[in-house]
Amino acid sequence: MNTEFSQLLAPIHGFLHCPTPDEWLAEARRPARLATLLVDHANCEMKAAMSAHRLVRRYCLPKDKRKLLPNLDFYKSLDALPDKGEVLGKQALTEDNRRVFDELAKNDLLVKMVRLIQEELHHFEQVLEIMQARGIPYGTLSASRYASGLLAYVRTHEPAAIVDRLIIGAYIEARSCERFARLAPWLDDELARFYVSLLRSEARHYQDYLALARDYAGESIDERVAFFGEKEAELIRSPDPLFRFHSGVPAAA
């Protein structure tokens, strides 16, 4: 792995409270696990896009304007990643409603989340293409305990709730990035190149989530970051009955 990606990974390794256990990596390398790995990876990309979309709906628009927000198909139709939030559906809105999006364009959460949604949807489609080429069907797969295990600790009042959700988003993105890097050397050339190609965007996603959490908090979030770091590490290091992209130590190990 080249110097650029080593530099991208250094802060991620410092952010996470533990590396991926060798037992998980050994299981993930097994050819028999490839289909599960890719299906769950695709699911994770779609869930990341949906999670970012929900954040935009909940925190960027008042309740009476939320119906104006485009669905996920809109983001797929864009030809290029936007530099500003104003691309978000303005062309389909009335003049009165354009003012809503003028305000949204000033919102840093919106700008970052629109870009993240587009990238996650693009990654989702890339994984599906790889699966199709390999004859791996995209089917249903039960979710791991990982995200729900972190979301269980989200506080119920604002702005604490969004701060916690953004911190969790940072850990999910950082863990994804770390696992892409750990897996790449053990995969075939096509998958290795693909996973390495994801490192740059995933590293930025984790930083964006963390920066937004600090902005919303208006005070130090170090204690909450450390708290969720410990909870995330517990999930990663403890026995897990399911094998998934973000699962813990395989129970059999």
PDB file of C-alpha atoms in Angstrom:
ATOM      1  CA  MET A   1       0.000   0.000   0.000  1.00  0.00           C
ATOM      2  CA  ASN A   2       1.432   3.352  -1.041  1.00  0.00           C
ATOM      3  CA  THR A   3       2.444   6.307   1.116  1.00  0.00           C
ATOM      4  CA  GLU A   4      -0.784   8.226   0.482  1.00  0.00           C
ATOM      5  CA  PHE A   5      -2.971   5.460   1.861  1.00  0.00           C
ATOM      6  CA  SER A   6      -0.634   4.850   4.780  1.00  0.00           C
ATOM      7  CA  GLN A   7      -1.066   8.506   5.682  1.00  0.00           C
ATOM      8  CA  LEU A   8      -4.854   8.222   5.358  1.00  0.00           C
ATOM      9  CA  LEU A   9      -4.915   5.195   7.649  1.00  0.00           C
ATOM     10  CA  ALA A  10      -2.670   6.599  10.399  1.00  0.00           C
ATOM     11  CA  PRO A  11      -5.332   8.892  11.972  1.00  0.00           C
ATOM     12  CA  ILE A  12      -7.959   6.169  11.588  1.00  0.00           C
ATOM     13  CA  HIS A  13      -5.809   3.722  13.518  1.00  0.00           C
ATOM     14  CA  GLY A  14      -5.395   6.402  16.168  1.00  0.00           C
ATOM     15  CA  PHE A  15      -9.144   7.058  16.273  1.00  0.00           C
ATOM     16  CA  LEU A  16     -10.269   3.441  16.597  1.00  0.00           C
ATOM     17  CA  HIS A  17      -9.728   1.839  19.990  1.00  0.00           C
ATOM     18  CA  CYS A  18      -8.687  -1.518  18.583  1.00  0.00           C
ATOM     19  CA  PRO A  19      -7.649  -3.099  15.287  1.00  0.00           C
ATOM     20  CA  THR A  20      -9.762  -5.711  13.563  1.00  0.00           C
ATOM     21  CA  PRO A  21      -9.043  -9.027  15.309  1.00  0.00           C
ATOM     22  CA  ASP A  22      -6.983 -11.556  13.376  1.00  0.00           C
ATOM     23  CA  GLU A  23      -9.758 -14.117  13.931  1.00  0.00           C
ATOM     24  CA  TRP A  24     -12.222 -11.988  11.933  1.00  0.00           C
ATOM     25  CA  LEU A  25      -9.683 -11.464   9.158  1.00  0.00           C
ATOM     26  CA  ALA A  26      -8.971 -15.194   8.944  1.00  0.00           C
ATOM     27  CA  GLU A  27     -12.692 -15.885   8.573  1.00  0.00           C
ATOM     28  CA  ALA A  28     -13.189 -13.090   6.021  1.00  0.00           C
ATOM     29  CA  ARG A  29     -10.375 -14.507   3.861  1.00  0.00           C
ATOM     30  CA  ARG A  30     -12.117 -17.848   3.434  1.00  0.00           C
ATOM     31  CA  PRO A  31     -13.521 -18.249  -0.125  1.00  0.00           C
ATOM     32  CA  ALA A  32     -16.730 -19.604   1.382  1.00  0.00           C
ATOM     33  CA  ARG A  33     -17.325 -16.229   3.050  1.00  0.00           C
ATOM     34  CA  LEU A  34     -16.930 -14.096  -0.072  1.00  0.00           C
ATOM     35  CA  ALA A  35     -20.626 -14.045  -1.008  1.00  0.00           C
ATOM     36  CA  THR A  36     -21.681 -13.029   2.512  1.00  0.00           C
ATOM     37  CA  LEU A  37     -18.938 -10.411   2.642  1.00  0.00           C
ATOM     38  CA  LEU A  38     -20.000  -8.783  -0.629  1.00  0.00           C
ATOM     39  CA  VAL A  39     -23.742  -8.894   0.050  1.00  0.00           C
ATOM     40  CA  ASP A  40     -23.253  -7.335   3.470  1.00  0.00           C
ATOM     41  CA  HIS A  41     -20.845  -4.773   2.036  1.00  0.00           C
ATOM     42  CA  ALA A  42     -23.521  -3.754  -0.465  1.00  0.00           C
ATOM     43  CA  ASN A  43     -26.055  -3.520   2.348  1.00  0.00           C
ATOM     44  CA  CYS A  44     -23.686  -1.358   4.378  1.00  0.00           C
ATOM     45  CA  GLU A  45     -23.236   1.096   1.497  1.00  0.00           C
ATOM     46  CA  MET A  46     -27.000   1.444   1.041  1.00  0.00           C
ATOM     47  CA  LYS A  47     -27.586   1.787   4.786  1.00  0.00           C
ATOM     48  CA  ALA A  48     -24.938   4.513   4.960  1.00  0.00           C
ATOM     49  CA  ALA A  49     -26.712   6.446   2.203  1.00  0.00           C
ATOM     50  CA  MET A  50     -30.096   6.005   3.891  1.00  0.00           C
ATOM     51  CA  SER A  51     -28.709   7.070   7.257  1.00  0.00           C
ATOM     52  CA  ALA A  52     -27.246  10.261   5.770  1.00  0.00           C
ATOM     53  CA  HIS A  53     -30.553  10.916   3.978  1.00  0.00           C
ATOM     54  CA  ARG A  54     -32.438  10.601   7.276  1.00  0.00           C
ATOM     55  CA  LEU A  55     -30.065  13.069   8.917  1.00  0.00           C
ATOM     56  CA  VAL A  56     -30.799  15.585   6.163  1.00  0.00           C
ATOM     57  CA  ARG A  57     -34.562  15.071   6.520  1.00  0.00           C
ATOM     58  CA  ARG A  58     -34.528  15.391  10.281  1.00  0.00           C
ATOM     59  CA  TYR A  59     -32.005  18.140  10.841  1.00  0.00           C
ATOM     60  CA  CYS A  60     -31.996  20.256   7.667  1.00  0.00           C
ATOM     61  CA  LEU A  61     -35.720  20.720   7.074  1.00  0.00           C
ATOM     62  CA  PRO A  62     -38.660  21.702   9.264  1.00  0.00           C
ATOM     63  CA  LYS A  63     -41.356  19.043   9.464  1.00  0.00           C
ATOM     64  CA  ASP A  64     -43.704  20.788   7.038  1.00  0.00           C
ATOM     65  CA  LYS A  65     -40.977  20.938   4.363  1.00  0.00           C
ATOM     66  CA  ARG A  66     -39.537  17.428   4.627  1.00  0.00           C
ATOM     67  CA  LYS A  67     -41.682  16.157   1.760  1.00  0.00           C
ATOM     68  CA  LEU A  68     -39.644  18.420  -0.526  1.00  0.00           C
ATOM     69  CA  LEU A  69     -36.505  16.373  -0.040  1.00  0.00           C
ATOM     70  CA  PRO A  70     -35.853  14.104  -3.039  1.00  0.00           C
ATOM     71  CA  ASN A  71     -35.697  10.347  -2.527  1.00  0.00           C
ATOM     72  CA  LEU A  72     -32.497   8.379  -2.988  1.00  0.00           C
ATOM     73  CA  ASP A  73     -33.121   7.908  -6.721  1.00  0.00           C
ATOM     74  CA  PHE A  74     -32.518  11.620  -7.215  1.00  0.00           C
ATOM     75  CA  TYR A  75     -28.935  11.361  -6.033  1.00  0.00           C
ATOM     76  CA  LYS A  76     -28.252   8.533  -8.480  1.00  0.00           C
ATOM     77  CA  SER A  77     -29.355  10.741 -11.364  1.00  0.00           C
ATOM     78  CA  LEU A  78     -26.737  13.412 -10.752  1.00  0.00           C
ATOM     79  CA  ASP A  79     -23.861  13.309 -13.215  1.00  0.00           C
ATOM     80  CA  ALA A  80     -21.228  14.733 -10.882  1.00  0.00           C
ATOM     81  CA  LEU A  81     -20.677  15.235  -7.195  1.00  0.00           C
ATOM     82  CA  PRO A  82     -21.967  18.673  -6.159  1.00  0.00           C
ATOM     83  CA  ASP A  83     -19.751  21.241  -4.533  1.00  0.00           C
ATOM     84  CA  LYS A  84     -22.745  22.928  -2.921  1.00  0.00           C
ATOM     85  CA  GLY A  85     -26.118  21.815  -1.615  1.00  0.00           C
ATOM     86  CA  GLU A  86     -28.052  23.970  -4.101  1.00  0.00           C
ATOM     87  CA  VAL A  87     -28.070  21.111  -6.626  1.00  0.00           C
ATOM     88  CA  LEU A  88     -30.519  19.310  -4.348  1.00  0.00           C
ATOM     89  CA  GLY A  89     -33.645  19.309  -6.462  1.00  0.00           C
ATOM     90  CA  LYS A  90     -33.959  23.026  -7.062  1.00  0.00           C
ATOM     91  CA  GLN A  91     -34.883  22.556 -10.691  1.00  0.00           C
ATOM     92  CA  ALA A  92     -38.050  20.673  -9.682  1.00  0.00           C
ATOM     93  CA  LEU A  93     -39.278  23.190  -7.095  1.00  0.00           C
ATOM     94  CA  THR A  94     -41.626  26.148  -7.239  1.00  0.00           C
ATOM     95  CA  GLU A  95     -40.264  29.623  -6.714  1.00  0.00           C
ATOM     96  CA  ASP A  96     -41.641  29.762  -3.162  1.00  0.00           C
ATOM     97  CA  ASN A  97     -39.944  26.520  -2.211  1.00  0.00           C
ATOM     98  CA  ARG A  98     -36.632  27.467  -3.778  1.00  0.00           C
ATOM     99  CA  ARG A  99     -36.028  29.631  -0.728  1.00  0.00           C
ATOM    100  CA  VAL A 100     -36.069  26.499   1.427  1.00  0.00           C
ATOM    101  CA  PHE A 101     -33.166  25.093  -0.557  1.00  0.00           C
ATOM    102  CA  ASP A 102     -31.379  28.434  -0.543  1.00  0.00           C
ATOM    103  CA  GLU A 103     -31.244  28.028   3.219  1.00  0.00           C
ATOM    104  CA  LEU A 104     -30.265  24.372   2.977  1.00  0.00           C
ATOM    105  CA  ALA A 105     -27.351  25.246   0.716  1.00  0.00           C
ATOM    106  CA  LYS A 106     -25.843  27.171   3.635  1.00  0.00           C
ATOM    107  CA  ASN A 107     -26.041  24.141   5.917  1.00  0.00           C
ATOM    108  CA  ASP A 108     -22.742  22.316   6.268  1.00  0.00           C
ATOM    109  CA  LEU A 109     -24.516  19.100   7.271  1.00  0.00           C
ATOM    110  CA  LEU A 110     -26.452  19.122   4.007  1.00  0.00           C
ATOM    111  CA  VAL A 111     -23.429  19.802   1.817  1.00  0.00           C
ATOM    112  CA  LYS A 112     -21.414  16.965   3.348  1.00  0.00           C
ATOM    113  CA  MET A 113     -24.320  14.532   3.481  1.00  0.00           C
ATOM    114  CA  VAL A 114     -25.302  15.053  -0.166  1.00  0.00           C
ATOM    115  CA  ARG A 115     -21.787  14.190  -1.254  1.00  0.00           C
ATOM    116  CA  LEU A 116     -21.682  11.210   1.109  1.00  0.00           C
ATOM    117  CA  ILE A 117     -25.057   9.913  -0.129  1.00  0.00           C
ATOM    118  CA  GLN A 118     -23.896  10.035  -3.718  1.00  0.00           C
ATOM    119  CA  GLU A 119     -20.623   8.291  -2.990  1.00  0.00           C
ATOM    120  CA  GLU A 120     -22.251   5.545  -0.926  1.00  0.00           C
ATOM    121  CA  LEU A 121     -24.829   4.899  -3.653  1.00  0.00           C
ATOM    122  CA  HIS A 122     -22.048   4.737  -6.241  1.00  0.00           C
ATOM    123  CA  HIS A 123     -20.141   2.247  -4.071  1.00  0.00           C
ATOM    124  CA  PHE A 124     -23.328   0.211  -3.664  1.00  0.00           C
ATOM    125  CA  GLU A 125     -23.692  -0.057  -7.433  1.00  0.00           C
ATOM    126  CA  GLN A 126     -20.010  -0.959  -7.804  1.00  0.00           C
ATOM    127  CA  VAL A 127     -20.390  -3.833  -5.349  1.00  0.00           C
ATOM    128  CA  LEU A 128     -23.487  -5.052  -7.203  1.00  0.00           C
ATOM    129  CA  GLU A 129     -21.554  -5.025 -10.487  1.00  0.00           C
ATOM    130  CA  ILE A 130     -18.769  -7.106  -8.946  1.00  0.00           C
ATOM    131  CA  MET A 131     -21.309  -9.560  -7.540  1.00  0.00           C
ATOM    132  CA  GLN A 132     -23.139  -9.852 -10.857  1.00  0.00           C
ATOM    133  CA  ALA A 133     -19.906 -10.551 -12.719  1.00  0.00           C
ATOM    134  CA  ARG A 134     -19.158 -13.342 -10.236  1.00  0.00           C
ATOM    135  CA  GLY A 135     -22.626 -14.848 -10.280  1.00  0.00           C
ATOM    136  CA  ILE A 136     -23.344 -13.866  -6.678  1.00  0.00           C
ATOM    137  CA  PRO A 137     -27.049 -13.007  -6.169  1.00  0.00           C
ATOM    138  CA  TYR A 138     -28.005  -9.980  -4.118  1.00  0.00           C
ATOM    139  CA  GLY A 139     -30.398 -11.333  -1.516  1.00  0.00           C
ATOM    140  CA  THR A 140     -31.577 -10.560   1.955  1.00  0.00           C
ATOM    141  CA  LEU A 141     -29.150 -10.875   4.815  1.00  0.00           C
ATOM    142  CA  SER A 142     -29.859 -10.310   8.483  1.00  0.00           C
ATOM    143  CA  ALA A 143     -28.178  -7.259   9.968  1.00  0.00           C
ATOM    144  CA  SER A 144     -25.297  -7.568  12.387  1.00  0.00           C
ATOM    145  CA  ARG A 145     -25.491  -6.278  15.941  1.00  0.00           C
ATOM    146  CA  TYR A 146     -22.898  -3.584  15.187  1.00  0.00           C
ATOM    147  CA  ALA A 147     -24.906  -0.477  14.295  1.00  0.00           C
ATOM    148  CA  SER A 148     -27.791  -1.257  16.652  1.00  0.00           C
ATOM    149  CA  GLY A 149     -25.294  -1.921  19.431  1.00  0.00           C
ATOM    150  CA  LEU A 150     -23.938   1.607  19.038  1.00  0.00           C
ATOM    151  CA  LEU A 151     -27.268   3.345  18.441  1.00  0.00           C
ATOM    152  CA  ALA A 152     -28.586   1.912  21.714  1.00  0.00           C
ATOM    153  CA  TYR A 153     -26.481   4.529  23.531  1.00  0.00           C
ATOM    154  CA  VAL A 154     -27.753   7.585  21.634  1.00  0.00           C
ATOM    155  CA  ARG A 155     -29.100  10.214  24.001  1.00  0.00           C
ATOM    156  CA  THR A 156     -32.718  11.283  23.530  1.00  0.00           C
ATOM    157  CA  HIS A 157     -32.452  15.082  23.769  1.00  0.00           C
ATOM    158  CA  GLU A 158     -31.022  17.539  21.271  1.00  0.00           C
ATOM    159  CA  PRO A 159     -28.398  18.469  20.289  1.00  0.00           C
ATOM    160  CA  ALA A 160     -26.976  15.462  22.159  1.00  0.00           C
ATOM    161  CA  ALA A 161     -28.852  13.005  19.912  1.00  0.00           C
ATOM    162  CA  ILE A 162     -27.426  14.275  16.631  1.00  0.00           C
ATOM    163  CA  VAL A 163     -23.965  14.618  18.179  1.00  0.00           C
ATOM    164  CA  ASP A 164     -24.080  10.950  19.204  1.00  0.00           C
ATOM    165  CA  ARG A 165     -25.383   9.855  15.797  1.00  0.00           C
ATOM    166  CA  LEU A 166     -22.633  11.753  14.023  1.00  0.00           C
ATOM    167  CA  ILE A 167     -19.962  10.246  16.289  1.00  0.00           C
ATOM    168  CA  ILE A 168     -21.372   6.780  15.559  1.00  0.00           C
ATOM    169  CA  GLY A 169     -21.267   7.590  11.848  1.00  0.00           C
ATOM    170  CA  ALA A 170     -17.598   8.478  12.233  1.00  0.00           C
ATOM    171  CA  TYR A 171     -16.815   5.139  13.883  1.00  0.00           C
ATOM    172  CA  ILE A 172     -18.721   3.133  11.275  1.00  0.00           C
ATOM    173  CA  GLU A 173     -16.886   4.871   8.437  1.00  0.00           C
ATOM    174  CA  ALA A 174     -13.516   4.560  10.163  1.00  0.00           C
ATOM    175  CA  ARG A 175     -14.023   0.836  10.831  1.00  0.00           C
ATOM    176  CA  SER A 176     -15.061   0.295   7.218  1.00  0.00           C
ATOM    177  CA  CYS A 177     -11.909   2.018   6.049  1.00  0.00           C
ATOM    178  CA  GLU A 178      -9.721  -0.015   8.399  1.00  0.00           C
ATOM    179  CA  ARG A 179     -11.280  -3.279   7.234  1.00  0.00           C
ATOM    180  CA  PHE A 180     -10.913  -2.403   3.558  1.00  0.00           C
ATOM    181  CA  ALA A 181      -7.205  -1.940   4.193  1.00  0.00           C
ATOM    182  CA  ARG A 182      -6.863  -5.131   6.247  1.00  0.00           C
ATOM    183  CA  LEU A 183      -8.722  -7.220   3.673  1.00  0.00           C
ATOM    184  CA  ALA A 184      -7.184  -5.881   0.474  1.00  0.00           C
ATOM    185  CA  PRO A 185      -3.879  -7.826   0.616  1.00  0.00           C
ATOM    186  CA  TRP A 186      -5.750 -11.139   0.983  1.00  0.00           C
ATOM    187  CA  LEU A 187      -8.260 -10.714  -1.844  1.00  0.00           C
ATOM    188  CA  ASP A 188      -7.956 -11.300  -5.577  1.00  0.00           C
ATOM    189  CA  ASP A 189      -6.589  -8.437  -7.662  1.00  0.00           C
ATOM    190  CA  GLU A 190      -9.968  -7.004  -8.697  1.00  0.00           C
ATOM    191  CA  LEU A 191     -11.361  -6.852  -5.173  1.00  0.00           C
ATOM    192  CA  ALA A 192      -8.055  -5.658  -3.740  1.00  0.00           C
ATOM    193  CA  ARG A 193      -7.971  -2.715  -6.174  1.00  0.00           C
ATOM    194  CA  PHE A 194     -11.613  -1.912  -5.435  1.00  0.00           C
ATOM    195  CA  TYR A 195     -11.167  -1.909  -1.661  1.00  0.00           C
ATOM    196  CA  VAL A 196      -8.052   0.213  -1.848  1.00  0.00           C
ATOM    197  CA  SER A 197      -9.936   2.655  -4.109  1.00  0.00           C
ATOM    198  CA  LEU A 198     -12.543   3.126  -1.366  1.00  0.00           C
ATOM    199  CA  LEU A 199     -10.050   4.226   1.260  1.00  0.00           C
ATOM    200  CA  ARG A 200      -9.856   7.870   0.199  1.00  0.00           C
ATOM    201  CA  SER A 201     -13.590   8.610   0.345  1.00  0.00           C
ATOM    202  CA  GLU A 202     -14.204   6.519   3.464  1.00  0.00           C
ATOM    203  CA  ALA A 203     -11.399   8.313   5.296  1.00  0.00           C
ATOM    204  CA  ARG A 204     -12.968  11.666   4.447  1.00  0.00           C
ATOM    205  CA  HIS A 205     -16.430  10.466   5.541  1.00  0.00           C
ATOM    206  CA  TYR A 206     -15.203   9.678   9.030  1.00  0.00           C
ATOM    207  CA  GLN A 207     -13.583  13.103   9.301  1.00  0.00           C
ATOM    208  CA  ASP A 208     -16.717  14.851   8.020  1.00  0.00           C
ATOM    209  CA  TYR A 209     -18.915  13.110  10.589  1.00  0.00           C
ATOM    210  CA  LEU A 210     -16.551  14.010  13.409  1.00  0.00           C
ATOM    211  CA  ALA A 211     -16.253  17.644  12.326  1.00  0.00           C
ATOM    212  CA  LEU A 212     -20.039  17.960  12.136  1.00  0.00           C
ATOM    213  CA  ALA A 213     -20.415  16.427  15.602  1.00  0.00           C
ATOM    214  CA  ARG A 214     -18.076  19.062  17.005  1.00  0.00           C
ATOM    215  CA  ASP A 215     -19.964  21.845  15.224  1.00  0.00           C
ATOM    216  CA  TYR A 216     -23.351  20.719  16.522  1.00  0.00           C
ATOM    217  CA  ALA A 217     -22.114  20.182  20.073  1.00  0.00           C
ATOM    218  CA  GLY A 218     -20.670  23.659  20.504  1.00  0.00           C
ATOM    219  CA  GLU A 219     -18.449  22.214  23.222  1.00  0.00           C
ATOM    220  CA  SER A 220     -15.900  19.459  23.685  1.00  0.00           C
ATOM    221  CA  ILE A 221     -17.089  16.028  22.524  1.00  0.00           C
ATOM    222  CA  ASP A 222     -13.949  14.202  23.623  1.00  0.00           C
ATOM    223  CA  GLU A 223     -15.782  12.327  26.372  1.00  0.00           C
ATOM    224  CA  ARG A 224     -18.502  11.059  24.023  1.00  0.00           C
ATOM    225  CA  VAL A 225     -15.994  10.153  21.331  1.00  0.00           C
ATOM    226  CA  ALA A 226     -14.046   8.107  23.876  1.00  0.00           C
ATOM    227  CA  PHE A 227     -17.268   6.523  25.168  1.00  0.00           C
ATOM    228  CA  PHE A 228     -18.372   5.344  21.735  1.00  0.00           C
ATOM    229  CA  GLY A 229     -14.825   4.273  20.928  1.00  0.00           C
ATOM    230  CA  GLU A 230     -14.918   1.917  23.886  1.00  0.00           C
ATOM    231  CA  LYS A 231     -18.365   0.573  22.945  1.00  0.00           C
ATOM    232  CA  GLU A 232     -17.305   0.074  19.330  1.00  0.00           C
ATOM    233  CA  ALA A 233     -14.185  -1.806  20.393  1.00  0.00           C
ATOM    234  CA  GLU A 234     -16.258  -4.044  22.674  1.00  0.00           C
ATOM    235  CA  LEU A 235     -18.460  -5.031  19.734  1.00  0.00           C
ATOM    236  CA  ILE A 236     -15.444  -5.654  17.506  1.00  0.00           C
ATOM    237  CA  ARG A 237     -13.459  -7.703  20.049  1.00  0.00           C
ATOM    238  CA  SER A 238     -16.231  -9.817  21.573  1.00  0.00           C
ATOM    239  CA  PRO A 239     -17.583 -13.128  20.192  1.00  0.00           C
ATOM    240  CA  ASP A 240     -20.239 -12.670  17.531  1.00  0.00           C
ATOM    241  CA  PRO A 241     -22.590 -15.415  16.277  1.00  0.00           C
ATOM    242  CA  LEU A 242     -22.953 -13.773  12.843  1.00  0.00           C
ATOM    243  CA  PHE A 243     -20.242 -13.127  10.292  1.00  0.00           C
ATOM    244  CA  ARG A 244     -20.729  -9.732   8.708  1.00  0.00           C
ATOM    245  CA  PHE A 245     -18.568  -6.893   7.426  1.00  0.00           C
ATOM    246  CA  HIS A 246     -18.654  -5.174  10.839  1.00  0.00           C
ATOM    247  CA  SER A 247     -19.049  -8.240  13.037  1.00  0.00           C
ATOM    248  CA  GLY A 248     -16.931  -9.145  16.019  1.00  0.00           C
ATOM    249  CA  VAL A 249     -14.793 -12.197  16.618  1.00  0.00           C
ATOM    250  CA  PRO A 250     -16.434 -15.245  14.979  1.00  0.00           C
ATOM    251  CA  ALA A 251     -18.041 -17.221  17.782  1.00  0.00           C
ATOM    252  CA  ALA A 252     -16.420 -20.447  16.638  1.00  0.00           C
ATOM    253  CA  ALA A 253     -13.017 -18.838  17.128  1.00  0.00           C
TER     254      ALA A 253
END
